[in-house]
Coordinates of C-alpha atoms and ligand atoms in Angstrom, one line a residue:
M1 CA -22.1 25.4 -12.0
T2 CA -21.4 22.5 -9.6
A3 CA -19.8 22.9 -6.2
T4 CA -16.3 21.8 -7.5
S5 CA -16.5 22.9 -11.1
Q6 CA -14.1 25.4 -12.7
P7 CA -15.0 28.7 -14.1
L8 CA -15.9 28.6 -17.8
T9 CA -13.0 30.7 -18.9
R10 CA -10.0 30.3 -16.8
A11 CA -6.4 31.6 -16.7
R12 CA -4.0 29.1 -18.1
P13 CA -0.9 28.3 -16.0
A14 CA 2.4 29.4 -17.6
V15 CA 3.7 25.8 -17.4
P16 CA 1.2 23.0 -18.2
P17 CA 0.5 20.9 -15.1
A18 CA 1.8 17.7 -16.7
T19 CA 5.0 19.3 -17.8
L20 CA 5.6 20.8 -14.4
A21 CA 5.0 17.4 -12.7
Q22 CA 7.3 15.6 -15.2
A23 CA 10.0 18.3 -14.6
V24 CA 9.7 17.7 -10.9
L25 CA 10.1 13.9 -11.3
W26 CA 13.1 14.3 -13.7
T27 CA 14.8 16.8 -11.2
I28 CA 14.3 14.2 -8.4
V29 CA 15.9 11.5 -10.5
V30 CA 18.8 13.6 -11.9
V31 CA 19.7 15.2 -8.6
N32 CA 19.8 11.9 -6.7
L33 CA 21.7 10.2 -9.5
L34 CA 24.3 13.0 -9.3
V35 CA 24.5 12.6 -5.5
L36 CA 24.8 8.8 -5.8
W37 CA 27.6 9.0 -8.4
T38 CA 29.5 11.6 -6.3
L39 CA 29.3 9.2 -3.3
F40 CA 30.4 6.4 -5.4
A41 CA 33.4 8.4 -6.8
M42 CA 34.4 9.3 -3.3
S43 CA 34.2 5.8 -1.9
D44 CA 36.9 3.2 -1.7
G45 CA 35.3 0.8 -4.2
G46 CA 35.1 -3.0 -3.8
K47 CA 37.7 -5.6 -3.0
N48 CA 38.3 -6.1 -6.8
T49 CA 37.1 -4.4 -10.0
I50 CA 34.2 -6.9 -10.4
L51 CA 32.9 -6.2 -6.9
T52 CA 33.2 -2.4 -7.5
I53 CA 30.9 -2.9 -10.5
A54 CA 28.6 -5.0 -8.4
K55 CA 28.5 -2.2 -5.8
F56 CA 27.7 0.4 -8.6
F57 CA 24.7 -1.7 -9.7
G58 CA 23.6 -2.3 -6.1
M59 CA 23.3 1.4 -5.3
H60 CA 21.2 1.9 -8.4
V61 CA 18.9 -1.0 -7.4
A62 CA 18.0 0.8 -4.2
L63 CA 17.5 4.2 -6.0
I64 CA 15.3 2.6 -8.8
M65 CA 13.3 0.9 -6.1
M66 CA 12.6 4.2 -4.4
F67 CA 11.5 5.7 -7.7
Q68 CA 9.3 2.8 -8.3
L69 CA 7.5 3.3 -5.0
L70 CA 7.1 7.0 -5.6
L71 CA 5.4 6.4 -9.0
I72 CA 2.8 4.2 -7.5
S73 CA 2.4 6.1 -4.2
R74 CA -0.8 7.7 -5.7
L75 CA 0.1 11.1 -4.3
P76 CA -2.8 13.4 -5.4
W77 CA -0.4 16.1 -6.7
L78 CA 1.3 13.7 -9.1
D79 CA -1.8 11.7 -10.0
R80 CA -3.9 14.7 -11.0
R81 CA -1.0 16.0 -13.2
I82 CA 0.3 12.9 -14.8
G83 CA -2.5 10.3 -14.4
M84 CA -2.4 6.9 -12.9
D85 CA -2.4 5.2 -16.4
R86 CA 0.9 7.0 -17.4
L87 CA 2.4 6.6 -13.9
T88 CA 1.7 2.8 -14.0
V89 CA 3.3 2.6 -17.5
W90 CA 6.4 4.3 -16.1
H91 CA 6.2 2.1 -13.0
R92 CA 6.2 -1.0 -15.3
W93 CA 9.2 0.1 -17.3
T94 CA 11.1 1.2 -14.2
G95 CA 10.3 -2.3 -12.8
F96 CA 11.9 -4.0 -15.8
T97 CA 15.0 -1.7 -15.4
L98 CA 15.1 -2.7 -11.7
L99 CA 15.1 -6.4 -12.7
W100 CA 18.1 -6.0 -15.0
F101 CA 20.0 -4.0 -12.3
V102 CA 19.2 -6.7 -9.7
V103 CA 20.4 -9.4 -12.1
A104 CA 23.6 -7.5 -12.8
H105 CA 24.2 -6.7 -9.1
A106 CA 23.8 -10.3 -8.1
T107 CA 25.8 -11.7 -11.0
F108 CA 28.8 -9.4 -10.4
I109 CA 28.7 -10.1 -6.6
V110 CA 29.0 -13.9 -7.2
L111 CA 31.6 -13.5 -9.9
G112 CA 33.6 -10.9 -7.8
Y113 CA 33.8 -13.2 -4.7
A114 CA 34.4 -16.3 -6.9
T115 CA 37.4 -14.5 -8.4
L116 CA 38.6 -13.3 -5.0
D117 CA 38.4 -16.8 -3.5
G118 CA 39.4 -18.7 -6.6
D119 CA 36.2 -20.8 -6.3
P120 CA 33.7 -21.8 -9.0
P121 CA 30.7 -19.4 -9.1
W122 CA 28.1 -22.0 -8.0
R123 CA 30.1 -22.7 -4.8
T124 CA 30.4 -19.0 -4.1
F125 CA 26.7 -18.7 -4.7
F126 CA 25.9 -21.2 -1.9
A127 CA 28.5 -19.8 0.4
L128 CA 27.0 -16.3 0.0
A129 CA 23.5 -17.8 0.6
S130 CA 24.6 -19.0 4.0
V131 CA 25.5 -15.5 5.2
P132 CA 22.3 -13.7 6.6
D133 CA 23.2 -10.3 5.2
T134 CA 23.4 -11.6 1.6
L135 CA 20.5 -14.0 2.1
F136 CA 18.2 -11.1 2.7
G137 CA 19.3 -9.5 -0.6
M138 CA 19.0 -12.8 -2.4
S139 CA 15.5 -13.3 -1.2
A140 CA 14.5 -9.8 -2.2
A141 CA 16.1 -10.4 -5.7
T142 CA 14.2 -13.7 -6.1
I143 CA 10.9 -11.9 -5.4
I144 CA 11.6 -9.2 -7.8
V145 CA 12.4 -11.8 -10.5
V146 CA 9.1 -13.6 -9.8
V147 CA 7.0 -10.4 -9.9
A148 CA 8.8 -9.3 -13.2
V149 CA 8.0 -12.7 -14.8
A150 CA 4.4 -12.4 -13.7
S151 CA 4.2 -9.0 -15.3
V152 CA 5.4 -9.7 -18.8
R153 CA 2.6 -9.4 -21.3
Y154 CA 2.2 -13.1 -22.0
A155 CA 1.9 -14.0 -18.3
R156 CA -0.5 -11.0 -17.6
R157 CA -2.9 -12.4 -20.3
K158 CA -2.8 -15.9 -18.7
I159 CA -3.5 -14.9 -15.0
S160 CA -6.4 -13.0 -13.6
Y161 CA -6.1 -9.4 -12.4
E162 CA -6.5 -10.5 -8.8
T163 CA -3.8 -13.2 -9.0
W164 CA -1.4 -10.8 -10.6
H165 CA -2.2 -8.2 -8.0
A166 CA -1.6 -10.7 -5.2
I167 CA 1.8 -11.6 -6.6
H168 CA 2.6 -7.9 -6.9
F169 CA 2.0 -7.6 -3.2
L170 CA 5.0 -9.7 -2.6
L171 CA 7.0 -6.6 -3.5
Y172 CA 6.3 -5.3 0.0
A173 CA 8.3 -8.3 1.3
A174 CA 11.0 -7.6 -1.2
L175 CA 11.1 -4.0 0.0
L176 CA 11.5 -5.1 3.6
L177 CA 14.2 -7.6 2.8
G178 CA 16.0 -5.2 0.6
L179 CA 16.0 -2.6 3.4
I180 CA 17.4 -5.0 5.9
H181 CA 20.0 -6.0 3.3
Q182 CA 21.1 -2.4 2.9
F183 CA 21.1 -1.8 6.6
L184 CA 23.4 -4.8 7.2
E185 CA 25.7 -4.4 4.2
P186 CA 28.4 -1.6 4.7
A187 CA 27.8 0.2 1.4
T188 CA 28.9 3.5 -0.1
Y189 CA 26.0 5.4 1.2
Q190 CA 27.0 4.5 4.8
S191 CA 30.6 5.6 4.3
T192 CA 30.2 9.0 6.1
T193 CA 27.6 10.4 8.5
W194 CA 26.4 12.8 5.8
S195 CA 25.9 10.0 3.3
T196 CA 24.1 7.8 5.9
V197 CA 21.7 10.7 6.8
Y198 CA 21.1 11.5 3.1
W199 CA 20.3 7.8 2.3
W200 CA 17.9 7.1 5.1
T201 CA 16.2 10.5 4.8
L202 CA 15.5 9.6 1.1
W203 CA 14.0 6.2 2.2
A204 CA 12.0 7.9 4.9
L205 CA 10.5 10.4 2.4
V206 CA 9.6 7.7 -0.1
L207 CA 8.0 5.4 2.5
T208 CA 6.1 8.3 3.9
A209 CA 4.8 9.2 0.4
L210 CA 3.8 5.6 -0.1
A211 CA 2.0 5.3 3.3
M212 CA 0.2 8.6 2.8
G213 CA -1.0 7.9 -0.7
R214 CA -1.8 4.3 -0.4
F215 CA -3.1 3.9 3.1
V216 CA -3.5 7.1 5.2
L217 CA -5.3 9.2 2.7
P218 CA -7.8 6.5 1.5
L219 CA -8.5 5.5 5.1
Y220 CA -8.9 9.1 6.2
R221 CA -11.2 10.0 3.2
N222 CA -13.5 7.0 3.8
M223 CA -13.7 7.7 7.5
Y224 CA -14.5 11.3 6.8
H225 CA -17.1 10.7 4.1
Q226 CA -18.5 7.4 5.2
F227 CA -19.7 6.6 1.6
R228 CA -22.8 4.5 1.1
V229 CA -25.1 3.5 -1.8
A230 CA -27.9 6.0 -2.2
A231 CA -29.6 4.6 -5.3
V232 CA -29.1 2.0 -8.1
V233 CA -30.5 3.0 -11.4
P234 CA -30.5 0.6 -14.5
E235 CA -29.6 2.5 -17.6
S236 CA -30.0 -0.4 -20.0
D237 CA -30.0 -4.2 -19.9
N238 CA -26.2 -4.3 -19.2
V239 CA -25.4 -0.9 -17.8
V240 CA -26.3 0.4 -14.3
S241 CA -25.6 3.7 -12.4
V242 CA -24.8 3.6 -8.7
H243 CA -25.3 6.8 -6.8
V244 CA -23.1 7.1 -3.7
T245 CA -23.6 9.6 -0.9
G246 CA -21.9 10.2 2.4
R247 CA -21.0 12.9 5.0
N248 CA -19.2 16.1 4.2
M249 CA -19.7 15.6 0.5
D250 CA -19.2 19.3 -0.2
K251 CA -15.5 18.8 0.8
F252 CA -15.0 15.9 -1.6
P253 CA -12.0 16.9 -3.8
G254 CA -13.0 15.1 -7.1
H255 CA -13.3 16.5 -10.6
A256 CA -15.3 15.5 -13.6
G257 CA -13.3 12.9 -15.7
Q258 CA -11.7 11.3 -12.7
F259 CA -12.3 7.8 -11.5
M260 CA -12.3 6.0 -8.2
I261 CA -11.4 2.4 -7.2
W262 CA -14.6 1.1 -5.6
R263 CA -15.3 -1.6 -3.1
F264 CA -19.0 -2.4 -2.3
L265 CA -18.7 -4.0 1.1
G266 CA -20.5 -7.3 1.3
H267 CA -21.0 -7.3 -2.5
N268 CA -17.5 -8.6 -3.3
R269 CA -14.5 -9.8 -1.4
W270 CA -12.5 -7.1 0.3
W271 CA -9.5 -7.6 -2.0
Q272 CA -11.6 -7.0 -5.1
A273 CA -11.7 -3.4 -6.1
N274 CA -12.8 -2.0 -9.4
P275 CA -12.1 1.3 -11.1
F276 CA -15.1 3.2 -12.4
S277 CA -15.1 6.8 -13.6
L278 CA -17.4 9.4 -12.1
S279 CA -20.2 9.7 -14.6
A280 CA -21.4 13.0 -13.2
A281 CA -19.4 15.8 -11.9
P282 CA -19.3 15.8 -8.1
N283 CA -22.1 18.1 -7.0
G284 CA -21.4 18.4 -3.2
R285 CA -24.1 15.8 -2.4
T286 CA -23.5 12.6 -4.4
L287 CA -21.1 10.8 -6.6
R288 CA -22.2 8.6 -9.5
L289 CA -20.6 5.8 -11.4
T290 CA -22.0 4.0 -14.4
A291 CA -20.8 0.5 -15.1
K292 CA -21.2 -1.9 -18.0
A293 CA -21.6 -5.6 -17.1
V294 CA -18.3 -7.2 -18.0
G295 CA -17.5 -9.7 -15.3
K296 CA -19.0 -10.8 -11.9
T297 CA -18.5 -7.5 -10.1
S298 CA -19.8 -5.1 -12.7
A299 CA -22.7 -7.4 -13.6
G300 CA -23.7 -7.7 -10.0
L301 CA -23.8 -4.0 -9.3
R302 CA -27.5 -3.8 -10.1
H303 CA -28.2 -6.0 -7.1
V304 CA -26.3 -3.9 -4.6
P305 CA -28.8 -2.9 -1.9
V306 CA -29.3 0.8 -1.1
G307 CA -27.4 1.6 2.1
T308 CA -24.5 -0.7 1.3
R309 CA -21.2 0.7 2.8
V310 CA -18.7 1.7 0.1
F311 CA -14.9 2.0 0.4
A312 CA -13.7 4.1 -2.4
E313 CA -10.1 5.1 -3.2
G314 CA -9.5 8.3 -5.1
P315 CA -10.4 10.5 -6.9
Y316 CA -7.6 9.6 -9.3
G317 CA -6.7 10.5 -12.9
A318 CA -5.6 13.4 -15.1
F319 CA -8.4 13.1 -17.6
T320 CA -9.7 16.5 -16.4
A321 CA -10.4 20.0 -17.5
M322 CA -7.3 21.1 -15.7
H323 CA -5.3 19.9 -18.7
R324 CA -7.1 22.0 -21.3
N325 CA -5.0 24.4 -23.4
S326 CA -7.9 26.3 -25.0
D327 CA -11.6 27.1 -24.3
A328 CA -12.7 25.0 -27.4
T329 CA -13.1 21.3 -26.5
L330 CA -14.0 18.2 -28.5
L331 CA -15.3 15.3 -26.4
I332 CA -15.3 11.9 -28.0
A333 CA -16.9 8.8 -26.4
G334 CA -17.4 5.2 -27.5
G335 CA -19.8 2.9 -25.6
V336 CA -19.4 3.1 -21.8
G337 CA -16.5 5.4 -22.4
I338 CA -19.3 8.0 -22.2
T339 CA -19.0 8.1 -18.4
P340 CA -16.0 10.5 -17.9
I341 CA -17.1 12.4 -21.1
R342 CA -20.5 13.0 -19.6
S343 CA -19.1 14.5 -16.5
L344 CA -16.6 16.6 -18.5
L345 CA -19.4 18.0 -20.5
E346 CA -20.8 19.2 -17.2
E347 CA -17.6 20.8 -16.0
C348 CA -15.9 22.1 -19.1
G349 CA -16.8 25.6 -20.2
G350 CA -16.4 27.3 -23.5
N351 CA -17.2 26.0 -27.0
I352 CA -17.9 22.2 -26.8
V353 CA -18.6 19.5 -29.4
V354 CA -19.5 16.0 -28.3
L355 CA -19.2 12.9 -30.5
Y356 CA -20.8 9.8 -29.1
R357 CA -20.2 6.5 -30.9
A358 CA -22.6 3.6 -30.1
A359 CA -23.7 0.6 -32.1
T360 CA -27.4 1.6 -32.1
P361 CA -29.3 4.5 -30.6
A362 CA -30.6 2.1 -27.9
D363 CA -27.0 1.4 -26.8
A364 CA -26.3 5.1 -26.2
V365 CA -26.7 5.1 -22.4
L366 CA -27.2 8.5 -20.6
W367 CA -28.3 9.9 -24.0
Q368 CA -31.2 12.0 -22.6
E369 CA -29.2 13.6 -19.9
L370 CA -26.5 14.3 -22.5
Q371 CA -29.0 16.1 -24.7
A372 CA -30.2 18.2 -21.8
L373 CA -26.7 19.1 -20.7
A374 CA -25.6 19.9 -24.3
Q375 CA -28.6 22.2 -24.6
A376 CA -27.8 23.9 -21.3
R377 CA -24.1 24.3 -22.3
G378 CA -24.8 25.3 -25.9
A379 CA -22.7 22.3 -26.9
R380 CA -23.1 20.5 -30.3
L381 CA -23.9 16.8 -29.8
H382 CA -23.7 14.1 -32.4
L383 CA -24.6 10.4 -32.0
L384 CA -22.6 8.3 -34.4
T385 CA -24.2 4.9 -34.8
G386 CA -23.9 1.9 -37.2
R387 CA -21.3 -0.8 -37.6
T388 CA -17.8 0.4 -38.4
G389 CA -17.0 -0.3 -42.1
A390 CA -20.6 -1.2 -43.0
G391 CA -22.4 0.4 -46.0
N392 CA -21.3 2.2 -49.1
P393 CA -19.4 4.5 -48.5
P394 CA -18.2 2.6 -45.5
N395 CA -19.2 3.9 -42.1
T396 CA -15.9 5.3 -40.8
P397 CA -16.7 8.4 -38.7
F398 CA -13.2 8.6 -37.3
E399 CA -11.3 8.5 -40.6
P400 CA -9.4 11.9 -40.9
P401 CA -11.7 13.5 -43.6
N402 CA -14.9 12.4 -41.8
L403 CA -13.7 13.7 -38.4
L404 CA -12.6 16.9 -40.0
H405 CA -15.9 17.3 -41.7
L406 CA -17.7 17.0 -38.4
V407 CA -15.3 19.3 -36.5
P408 CA -13.5 21.6 -39.0
D409 CA -11.6 23.5 -36.3
I410 CA -10.4 20.3 -34.6
V411 CA -6.8 21.4 -34.7
H412 CA -7.6 24.4 -32.3
R413 CA -9.5 22.2 -29.8
D414 CA -8.5 20.1 -26.8
V415 CA -9.7 16.6 -27.6
F416 CA -10.7 14.2 -24.8
V417 CA -11.2 10.6 -26.0
C418 CA -12.5 7.6 -24.0
G419 CA -13.8 4.4 -25.5
P420 CA -12.9 0.8 -26.4
P421 CA -9.2 0.4 -27.1
A422 CA -9.6 -0.1 -30.9
M423 CA -11.7 3.1 -31.2
T424 CA -9.5 5.1 -29.0
N425 CA -6.4 4.0 -31.0
A426 CA -8.1 4.8 -34.3
V427 CA -9.1 8.3 -33.0
L428 CA -5.6 9.0 -31.7
Q429 CA -4.1 8.0 -35.0
T430 CA -6.5 10.3 -36.9
L431 CA -5.7 13.2 -34.5
R432 CA -2.0 12.7 -35.3
A433 CA -2.8 12.6 -39.0
L434 CA -4.8 15.9 -38.7
R435 CA -1.8 17.4 -36.8
V436 CA -3.7 18.2 -33.6
P437 CA -0.9 19.2 -31.2
K438 CA 0.0 16.4 -28.8
R439 CA -0.5 18.6 -25.7
Q440 CA -4.2 19.1 -26.8
I441 CA -4.9 15.3 -26.9
H442 CA -6.1 13.6 -23.7
H443 CA -7.3 10.1 -23.5
E444 CA -8.5 7.5 -20.9
K445 CA -8.2 3.9 -21.8
F446 CA -10.1 2.2 -19.0
G447 CA -7.0 0.1 -18.3
F448 CA -3.6 0.3 -16.6
A449 CA -0.2 -1.0 -17.7
Ligands
FAD501 C1 -9.5 4.2 -15.0 C2 -10.6 3.3 -15.4 C3 -11.9 3.8 -15.4 C4 -12.9 3.0 -15.7 N1 -14.2 3.4 -15.8 C5 -15.2 2.6 -16.1 C6 -16.6 3.1 -16.2 O1 -16.8 4.3 -15.9 N2 -17.5 2.3 -16.6 C7 -17.3 1.0 -16.9 O2 -18.2 0.2 -17.2 N3 -16.0 0.5 -16.8 C8 -15.0 1.3 -16.4 N4 -13.7 0.7 -16.4 C9 -13.5 -0.7 -16.6 C10 -13.9 -1.5 -15.3 O3 -13.0 -1.2 -14.3 C11 -13.9 -3.0 -15.6 O4 -14.8 -3.3 -16.6 C12 -14.3 -3.7 -14.3 O5 -13.3 -3.5 -13.3 C13 -14.5 -5.1 -14.6 O6 -14.6 -5.9 -13.4 P1 -15.4 -7.2 -13.3 O7 -15.1 -7.8 -11.9 O8 -16.9 -7.0 -13.5 O9 -14.9 -8.1 -14.4 P2 -13.7 -9.0 -14.4 O10 -14.0 -10.1 -15.4 O11 -13.2 -9.4 -13.1 O12 -12.6 -8.1 -15.0 C14 -12.5 -7.8 -16.4 C15 -11.2 -7.1 -16.6 O13 -11.4 -5.8 -16.0 C16 -10.1 -5.3 -15.5 N5 -10.1 -5.1 -14.1 C17 -10.8 -5.8 -13.1 N6 -10.6 -5.3 -11.9 C18 -9.7 -4.3 -12.1 C19 -9.0 -3.4 -11.3 N7 -9.2 -3.4 -10.0 N8 -8.1 -2.5 -11.8 C20 -7.9 -2.5 -13.2 N9 -8.5 -3.3 -14.0 C21 -9.4 -4.2 -13.5 C22 -9.1 -6.4 -15.8 O14 -8.5 -6.2 -17.0 C23 -10.0 -7.6 -16.0 O15 -9.4 -8.6 -16.7 C24 -12.7 1.6 -16.0 C25 -11.4 1.1 -15.9 C26 -10.4 1.9 -15.6 C27 -9.0 1.4 -15.5

């Protein structure tokens, strides 16, 4: 057993970890909405009905923004239970909700004052823009609109990950401007001492969570471990493993199936960071990632010199043995999706079946170590090769009857899937058709929202 691995048969928590974390998040949302609505009901309202509506939307804008920040704060407790992929999906949808509330708040403010002063809305708009308090709010709203436009699917496909990420960083400016706007505008949450204390405590908690998860913890962890490249091992023409070592590695809190966001200092620019899964369970001495050459960074990894300093954020992700519901596990990998599956095979106990999909046997990287591990664990290992749909009958290993034939007791197993999006989607569809309970299905898509 590795330094951080779990016992082979473990007691299951009464409440599944993901359910518990979701319940905590929902409680936070519902309780704060109730407090907000109570404050609103007790307040005097606006100078006319339209401004009262504007105020209602404005209060929600701030609350949604706080929730947004909490979702991407990368707090380990949340991340290990819900997973960064799901948290970023929720962050994305909360972001679009924020956009509509911002638009509603701004529109009702302009219409409200236009009605009050008997001016056309465009004149009111420019009059409001000349008041510093509102100008801060308007600037924050403009940034939120720009970021939302850059995040719609069409735009995301057109711009590079780095450009989109840089635009997203503007949200920190929106946050600052929004905070100043709230501070200067006498709003419902500043109507009593109690409400003022509640509001700013809420902000303090959210900003602390963000600072801890995004900055303090990664900085601390990198200073503590001082990661550096220990070895670079080509696995095939286009796949390479990088072994990383450092200080106090026995205290590293990662688990098989998790990933880290890696920066190889000097290899790429400091703002370029790439997520790669741990392709071996942390063993108290080294970490290992295995990367397929896709773009410049991943292709260049085979030339990274031994000794290169590494700045790695994480470990992140909920694709771990912690989420198993039974001791029988099915691990399904496609292509380089073998990386977290390989490490899960090391850490999972109990009855294990592994299905590894690769175009040809030569494409099945890490195959020999998988065989050795499977033997040591008493796991059943299948390599599924060939082009999907080719031959007669067609080669379709993940069609429901074929998968059931390979793993007849699939419905009683936890199933972990990681592979190219098309394969992962096909497997997920089959699992639904075979009525594998949703709570037993876990997948990693190698992509965020
Ligand atoms: C959770 C997770 C785990 C992963 N694990 C592995 C693994 O074990 N092995 C492996 O080979 N690949 C893995 N990937 C995919 C890997 O991150 C990309 O192939 C790699 O980042 C490509 O970078 P590049 O600079 O070489 O190529 P580029 O051409 O720059 O990037 C290709 C695409 O990769 C994605 N990408 C690049 N940088 C990032 C980033 N910082 N965050 C999110 N997406 C990014 C973008 O969609 C981009 O369009 C994983 C991805 C995720 C999200």
